[in-house]
Coordinates of C-alpha atoms in Angstrom, one line a residue:
X998 CA 0.0 0.0 0.0
X999 CA 2.8 2.4 0.9
X1000 CA 4.6 1.7 -2.4
X1001 CA 1.4 2.2 -4.4
X1002 CA 0.8 5.6 -2.8
X1003 CA 4.4 6.6 -3.5
X1004 CA 4.1 5.6 -7.1
X1005 CA 0.9 7.7 -7.5
X1006 CA 2.6 10.7 -5.9
X1007 CA 5.6 10.4 -8.2
X1008 CA 3.4 10.1 -11.3
X1009 CA 1.3 13.1 -10.2
X1010 CA 4.5 15.3 -9.6
X1011 CA 5.9 14.2 -13.0
X1012 CA 2.8 15.4 -14.8
X1013 CA 2.8 18.7 -12.9
X1014 CA 6.5 19.2 -13.6
X1015 CA 6.0 18.6 -17.3
X1016 CA 2.9 20.8 -17.6
X1017 CA 4.1 23.6 -15.3
X1018 CA 7.8 23.8 -15.8
X1019 CA 8.8 27.2 -14.5
X1020 CA 12.1 28.8 -13.7
X1021 CA 12.9 30.8 -10.7
X1022 CA 15.8 33.2 -10.3
X1023 CA 17.7 32.5 -7.1
X1024 CA 21.2 34.0 -6.4
X1025 CA 21.7 34.4 -10.1
X1026 CA 21.0 30.8 -11.1
X1027 CA 18.0 29.3 -12.9
X1028 CA 16.5 26.4 -11.0
X1029 CA 13.8 24.1 -12.3
X1030 CA 11.2 23.7 -9.6
X1031 CA 10.0 20.4 -11.0
X1032 CA 13.4 18.9 -11.0
X1033 CA 14.1 20.1 -7.4
X1034 CA 10.8 18.7 -6.2
X1035 CA 11.5 15.3 -7.8
X1036 CA 15.0 15.1 -6.3
X1037 CA 13.8 16.1 -2.9
X1038 CA 10.9 13.6 -3.0
X1039 CA 13.2 10.8 -4.2
X1040 CA 15.7 11.4 -1.4
X1041 CA 12.8 11.4 1.2
X1042 CA 11.4 8.2 -0.2
X1043 CA 14.8 6.4 -0.3
X1044 CA 15.5 7.5 3.3
X1045 CA 12.1 6.3 4.5
X1046 CA 12.5 2.9 2.8
X1047 CA 16.0 2.5 4.2
X1048 CA 14.7 3.0 7.7
X1049 CA 11.9 0.4 7.3
X1050 CA 13.2 -3.1 8.2
X1051 CA 12.5 -6.0 5.9
X1052 CA 10.3 -8.5 7.8
X1053 CA 11.9 -11.4 5.9
X1054 CA 15.4 -10.6 7.1
X1055 CA 14.8 -8.8 10.4
X1056 CA 13.2 -11.7 12.2
X1057 CA 10.2 -9.7 13.3
X1058 CA 7.2 -12.0 13.8
X1059 CA 3.8 -10.4 13.3
X1060 CA 0.8 -11.4 15.4
X1061 CA -2.3 -11.2 13.2
X1062 CA -4.3 -13.5 15.4
X1063 CA -7.4 -12.1 17.0
X1064 CA -7.4 -11.7 20.8
X1065 CA -8.8 -14.6 22.8
X1066 CA -11.9 -14.2 24.9
X1067 CA -12.0 -15.3 28.5
X1068 CA -13.4 -18.8 27.9
X1069 CA -10.8 -19.5 25.2
X1070 CA -8.0 -18.3 27.5
X1071 CA -9.2 -20.7 30.2
X1072 CA -9.3 -23.6 27.8
X1073 CA -5.8 -22.8 26.5
X1074 CA -4.4 -22.6 30.1
X1075 CA -6.2 -25.9 31.0
X1076 CA -4.6 -27.7 28.0
X1077 CA -1.2 -26.5 28.9
X1078 CA -1.5 -27.5 32.6
X1079 CA -2.7 -30.9 31.5
X1080 CA 0.5 -31.1 29.4
X1081 CA 2.7 -30.2 32.3
X1082 CA 1.0 -32.8 34.4
X1083 CA 1.5 -35.5 31.8
X1084 CA 5.2 -34.5 31.6
X1085 CA 5.6 -34.8 35.4
X1086 CA 3.9 -38.3 35.3
X1087 CA 6.3 -39.3 32.5
X1088 CA 9.2 -38.1 34.6
X1089 CA 8.2 -40.3 37.5
X1090 CA 7.8 -43.3 35.2
X1091 CA 11.2 -42.5 33.8
X1092 CA 12.9 -42.6 37.2
X1093 CA 11.1 -45.8 38.0
X1094 CA 12.5 -47.4 34.8
X1095 CA 16.1 -46.2 35.1
X1096 CA 16.6 -46.7 38.8
X1097 CA 18.5 -48.7 39.9
X1098 CA 20.8 -48.7 36.8
X1099 CA 22.5 -51.9 35.7
X1100 CA 24.9 -50.7 33.0
X1101 CA 26.7 -53.2 30.9
X1102 CA 24.0 -55.7 31.5
X1103 CA 22.5 -56.5 28.1
X1104 CA 19.2 -57.9 29.5
X1105 CA 18.6 -54.8 31.6
X1106 CA 19.5 -52.4 28.8
X1107 CA 17.2 -54.3 26.4
X1108 CA 14.3 -54.2 28.8
X1109 CA 14.9 -50.5 29.6
X1110 CA 14.9 -49.6 25.9
X1111 CA 11.5 -51.3 25.6
X1112 CA 10.2 -49.5 28.6
X1113 CA 11.4 -46.1 27.3
X1114 CA 9.8 -46.7 24.0
X1115 CA 6.5 -47.5 25.7
X1116 CA 6.6 -44.1 27.4
X1117 CA 7.0 -42.1 24.2
X1118 CA 3.3 -41.4 23.5
X1119 CA 2.9 -39.6 26.9
X1120 CA 5.7 -36.9 26.4
X1121 CA 4.6 -36.4 22.7
X1122 CA 1.1 -35.6 23.8
X1123 CA 2.4 -33.5 26.7
X1124 CA 4.6 -31.5 24.3
X1125 CA 1.7 -30.9 21.9
X1126 CA -0.4 -29.5 24.7
X1127 CA 2.4 -27.4 26.2
X1128 CA 3.4 -25.8 23.0
X1129 CA -0.2 -25.2 21.8
X1130 CA -1.1 -21.6 21.4
X1131 CA 2.5 -20.5 20.5
X1132 CA 3.3 -17.2 22.2
X1133 CA -0.1 -16.4 23.6
X1134 CA -0.5 -16.0 27.3
X1135 CA 3.1 -16.9 28.2
X1136 CA 4.7 -15.6 31.4
X1137 CA 8.5 -14.9 31.7
X1138 CA 9.3 -18.2 33.6
X1139 CA 7.2 -20.2 31.1
X1140 CA 9.1 -18.6 28.2
X1141 CA 12.3 -19.8 29.7
X1142 CA 10.8 -23.3 30.4
X1143 CA 9.6 -23.5 26.8
X1144 CA 13.1 -22.7 25.5
X1145 CA 14.5 -25.5 27.8
X1146 CA 11.9 -27.9 26.7
X1147 CA 12.6 -27.1 23.0
X1148 CA 16.2 -28.0 23.4
X1149 CA 15.3 -31.0 25.5
X1150 CA 13.3 -32.4 22.6
X1151 CA 16.4 -32.3 20.4
X1152 CA 18.4 -34.1 23.1
X1153 CA 15.7 -36.7 23.5
X1154 CA 15.5 -37.3 19.8
X1155 CA 19.2 -37.8 19.5
X1156 CA 19.2 -40.2 22.5
X1157 CA 16.5 -42.3 20.8
X1158 CA 18.4 -42.4 17.6
X1159 CA 21.5 -43.6 19.5
X1160 CA 19.4 -46.3 21.1
X1161 CA 19.1 -48.0 17.7
X1162 CA 22.8 -49.4 17.5
X1163 CA 22.6 -50.2 21.2
X1164 CA 19.5 -52.3 20.6
X1165 CA 21.3 -54.3 17.9
X1166 CA 24.3 -54.8 20.2
X1167 CA 22.2 -55.9 23.1
X1168 CA 20.2 -58.3 20.9
X1169 CA 23.4 -60.0 19.7
X1170 CA 24.7 -60.3 23.3
X1171 CA 21.3 -61.7 24.5
X1172 CA 21.3 -64.2 21.6
X1173 CA 24.7 -65.5 22.6
X1174 CA 23.7 -65.6 26.3
X1175 CA 20.6 -67.7 25.4
X1176 CA 22.6 -70.1 23.3
X1177 CA 25.2 -70.5 26.1
X1178 CA 22.4 -71.2 28.7
X1179 CA 20.7 -73.8 26.5
X1180 CA 24.1 -75.5 25.8
X1181 CA 24.8 -75.6 29.5
X1182 CA 21.5 -77.2 30.2
X1183 CA 21.9 -79.8 27.4
X1184 CA 25.4 -80.6 28.6
X1185 CA 24.2 -81.1 32.1
X1186 CA 21.5 -83.5 30.9
X1187 CA 24.1 -85.4 28.9
X1188 CA 26.3 -85.7 31.9
X1189 CA 23.5 -87.1 33.9
X1190 CA 22.5 -89.6 31.2
X1191 CA 26.1 -90.7 30.7
X1192 CA 26.5 -91.2 34.4
X1193 CA 23.4 -93.4 34.5
X1194 CA 24.7 -95.4 31.5
X1195 CA 28.0 -96.0 33.2
X1196 CA 26.4 -97.1 36.4
X1197 CA 24.2 -99.5 34.4
X1198 CA 27.1 -100.9 32.6
X1199 CA 29.0 -101.5 35.9
X1200 CA 26.0 -103.0 37.6
X1201 CA 26.3 -106.6 38.9
X1202 CA 23.9 -109.3 37.9
X1203 CA 22.2 -109.1 41.3
X1204 CA 21.6 -105.3 40.8
X1205 CA 20.3 -106.0 37.4
X1206 CA 18.0 -108.7 38.8
X1207 CA 16.6 -106.2 41.2
X1208 CA 15.4 -104.1 38.2
X1209 CA 13.0 -106.9 37.2
X1210 CA 9.6 -106.4 38.9
X1211 CA 8.0 -109.0 41.0
X1212 CA 4.4 -110.2 40.5
X1213 CA 1.7 -108.4 42.4
X1214 CA -0.9 -110.0 44.8
X1215 CA -2.9 -111.3 41.9
X1216 CA 0.1 -112.8 40.2
X1217 CA 0.1 -110.3 37.3
X1218 CA 3.2 -108.7 35.9
X1219 CA 3.4 -105.3 34.2
X1220 CA 4.6 -105.0 30.6
X1221 CA 8.2 -105.1 31.5
X1222 CA 11.2 -107.4 30.6
X1223 CA 11.4 -110.6 32.5
X1224 CA 15.2 -111.0 32.5
X1225 CA 18.0 -108.6 33.7
X1226 CA 19.4 -108.4 30.2
X1227 CA 16.1 -107.2 28.8
X1228 CA 15.8 -104.6 31.6
X1229 CA 19.3 -103.3 30.9
X1230 CA 18.6 -103.0 27.2
X1231 CA 15.3 -101.2 27.8
X1232 CA 17.0 -98.7 30.1
X1233 CA 19.7 -98.0 27.6
X1234 CA 17.1 -97.4 24.9
X1235 CA 15.3 -95.0 27.2
X1236 CA 18.6 -93.1 27.9
X1237 CA 19.2 -92.8 24.1
X1238 CA 15.7 -91.6 23.6
X1239 CA 16.0 -89.0 26.4
X1240 CA 19.2 -87.7 24.8
X1241 CA 17.6 -87.3 21.5
X1242 CA 14.6 -85.5 23.0
X1243 CA 16.9 -83.2 24.9
X1244 CA 18.6 -82.2 21.6
X1245 CA 15.3 -81.6 19.9
X1246 CA 14.0 -79.5 22.7
X1247 CA 17.2 -77.5 22.7
X1248 CA 16.9 -76.8 19.0
X1249 CA 13.3 -75.8 19.4
X1250 CA 14.1 -73.5 22.3
X1251 CA 16.9 -71.8 20.3
X1252 CA 14.5 -71.3 17.3
X1253 CA 11.8 -69.8 19.5
X1254 CA 14.1 -67.5 21.4
X1255 CA 15.7 -66.3 18.2
X1256 CA 12.4 -65.6 16.5
X1257 CA 11.1 -63.7 19.5
X1258 CA 14.3 -61.7 19.8
X1259 CA 14.3 -60.7 16.2
X1260 CA 10.6 -59.6 16.4
X1261 CA 11.2 -57.5 19.5
X1262 CA 14.4 -56.0 18.1
X1263 CA 12.8 -54.9 14.9
X1264 CA 9.9 -53.4 16.9
X1265 CA 12.2 -51.5 19.2
X1266 CA 14.4 -50.2 16.4
X1267 CA 11.4 -49.0 14.4
X1268 CA 9.8 -47.3 17.4
X1269 CA 13.1 -45.7 18.4
X1270 CA 13.6 -44.3 14.9
X1271 CA 10.0 -42.9 14.8
X1272 CA 10.3 -41.4 18.3
X1273 CA 13.7 -39.8 17.6
X1274 CA 12.5 -38.3 14.3
X1275 CA 9.3 -36.9 15.9
X1276 CA 11.2 -35.3 18.8
X1277 CA 13.6 -33.7 16.4
X1278 CA 10.6 -32.5 14.4
X1279 CA 9.1 -30.9 17.5
X1280 CA 12.5 -29.1 18.0
X1281 CA 12.4 -27.7 14.5
X1282 CA 8.7 -26.6 14.8
X1283 CA 9.3 -24.8 18.1
X1284 CA 12.1 -22.5 16.9
X1285 CA 9.9 -19.6 18.0
X1286 CA 10.6 -20.4 21.6
X1287 CA 14.3 -19.8 21.0
X1288 CA 13.8 -16.3 19.5
X1289 CA 13.2 -13.2 21.6
X1290 CA 11.5 -11.5 18.7
X1291 CA 8.6 -14.0 18.9
X1292 CA 7.2 -12.3 22.0
X1293 CA 7.5 -8.7 21.1
X1294 CA 3.8 -8.4 20.1
X1295 CA 2.6 -10.4 23.2
X1296 CA 1.9 -9.0 26.6
X1297 CA 3.7 -10.8 29.5
X1298 CA 1.2 -12.9 31.5
X1299 CA 1.6 -12.8 35.2
X1300 CA 2.8 -16.1 36.5
X1301 CA 0.7 -18.0 39.0
X1302 CA 3.7 -18.3 41.3
X1303 CA 3.9 -14.6 41.7
X1304 CA 0.3 -14.4 42.8
X1305 CA 0.9 -16.7 45.8
X1306 CA 2.2 -14.0 48.1
X1307 CA -0.8 -11.8 47.4
X1308 CA -3.1 -14.7 48.1
X1309 CA -1.4 -15.3 51.5
X1310 CA -1.6 -11.6 52.3
X1311 CA -5.3 -11.6 51.5
X1312 CA -5.9 -14.6 53.7
X1313 CA -3.9 -12.9 56.5
X1314 CA -6.0 -9.7 56.3
X1315 CA -9.2 -11.6 56.3
X1316 CA -8.2 -13.6 59.4
X1317 CA -7.3 -10.3 61.2
X1318 CA -10.6 -8.8 60.3
X1319 CA -12.4 -11.8 61.8
X1320 CA -10.4 -11.5 65.0

C-alpha cells in the first residue's frame, strides 16, 4: 500500500513538472522547480525505505491473530496445565524405569529400551499440549521453560536415535547368552545320562536282577522285561531316547528365542527411529521459543507463582478482620 501511494505521488508530480515547468531566479541561477521537487521527494522516499526493516530478514514476527476471549483463555491454560501434568507423570515413570541402573547388563539395557519406547506417547502428547497456542499468554518463567523444553526435545530425539545401535548390540549379546544357557542345560542332561549309563554298565547281575519287577498280589506282571538283560537294554534305549529328546528340545528353544528376539528387536528399532524423528521434528517446529522477537507483540502474562504472596496476604488480612 505504501509503495502504491508513493508511485501515485511520483506520477502526479511528474505530470505537474511537465505541464508547469517554470524557472525561478535564485542567487543568479536558474533552477527548475519540478526537478528540485523530484530530487527532494526521491531522497525522502529512499531515506524512508532505508529505515523500514524487511520482515523477511529482520526476524520480526507479526501477530495477526485475534485476541482470545475469557473462555478461550481458560481452555488454553487448561490444556497447557494438563500437558505439564503429563510431563511430570512421565518423569516419575522414567525414574522408575532407570533406577537402579545396571549398566553393561544387556538384558537390563534391552528391557529398559523397551520401557522407554512405551513411554514415548505420553511426552509427545504433553509437548503438543504445552506448545499449543505458541506465544499467547506466556509468562516470563514459562518462556524460559519452553526454551529449555525445546532444546530437551532435540536431546531426547538424538538419544532415541542412538538407542538403535545399542538395541542391535544388546540383541546379539542376549542371543549369545541364550545359546550358552541352552548349551549348558543340554550338557548337564548329557552328563546325567552318561553317568546313568556308566552305572548301568558297571552293575552286577544281582543289581540288574533287582530291576526286574515281582508279581503283584494277583500274580500279574506289568509289561516289563522278565530278564535282567532285557531290563538293561530297555533302560539303555530310554537313555538314548532321552538324549535325542533333549537335543530336539534345545533346538526348538533356540529357534523360539531367536524368533522372539528378532521380532522384538525390529519393533524396538522402528519405534526408536520414529520417536527420535518426531522429537527432532518438534524441535524444528518450536524454533519460535528460542527467539526473543517472537514475544514482542505479546503481553507478558503474570505467573501463577507470583500471585501466591498476594493470596497469602489476602488470607492474613481476612483472618485479622475476623479477629
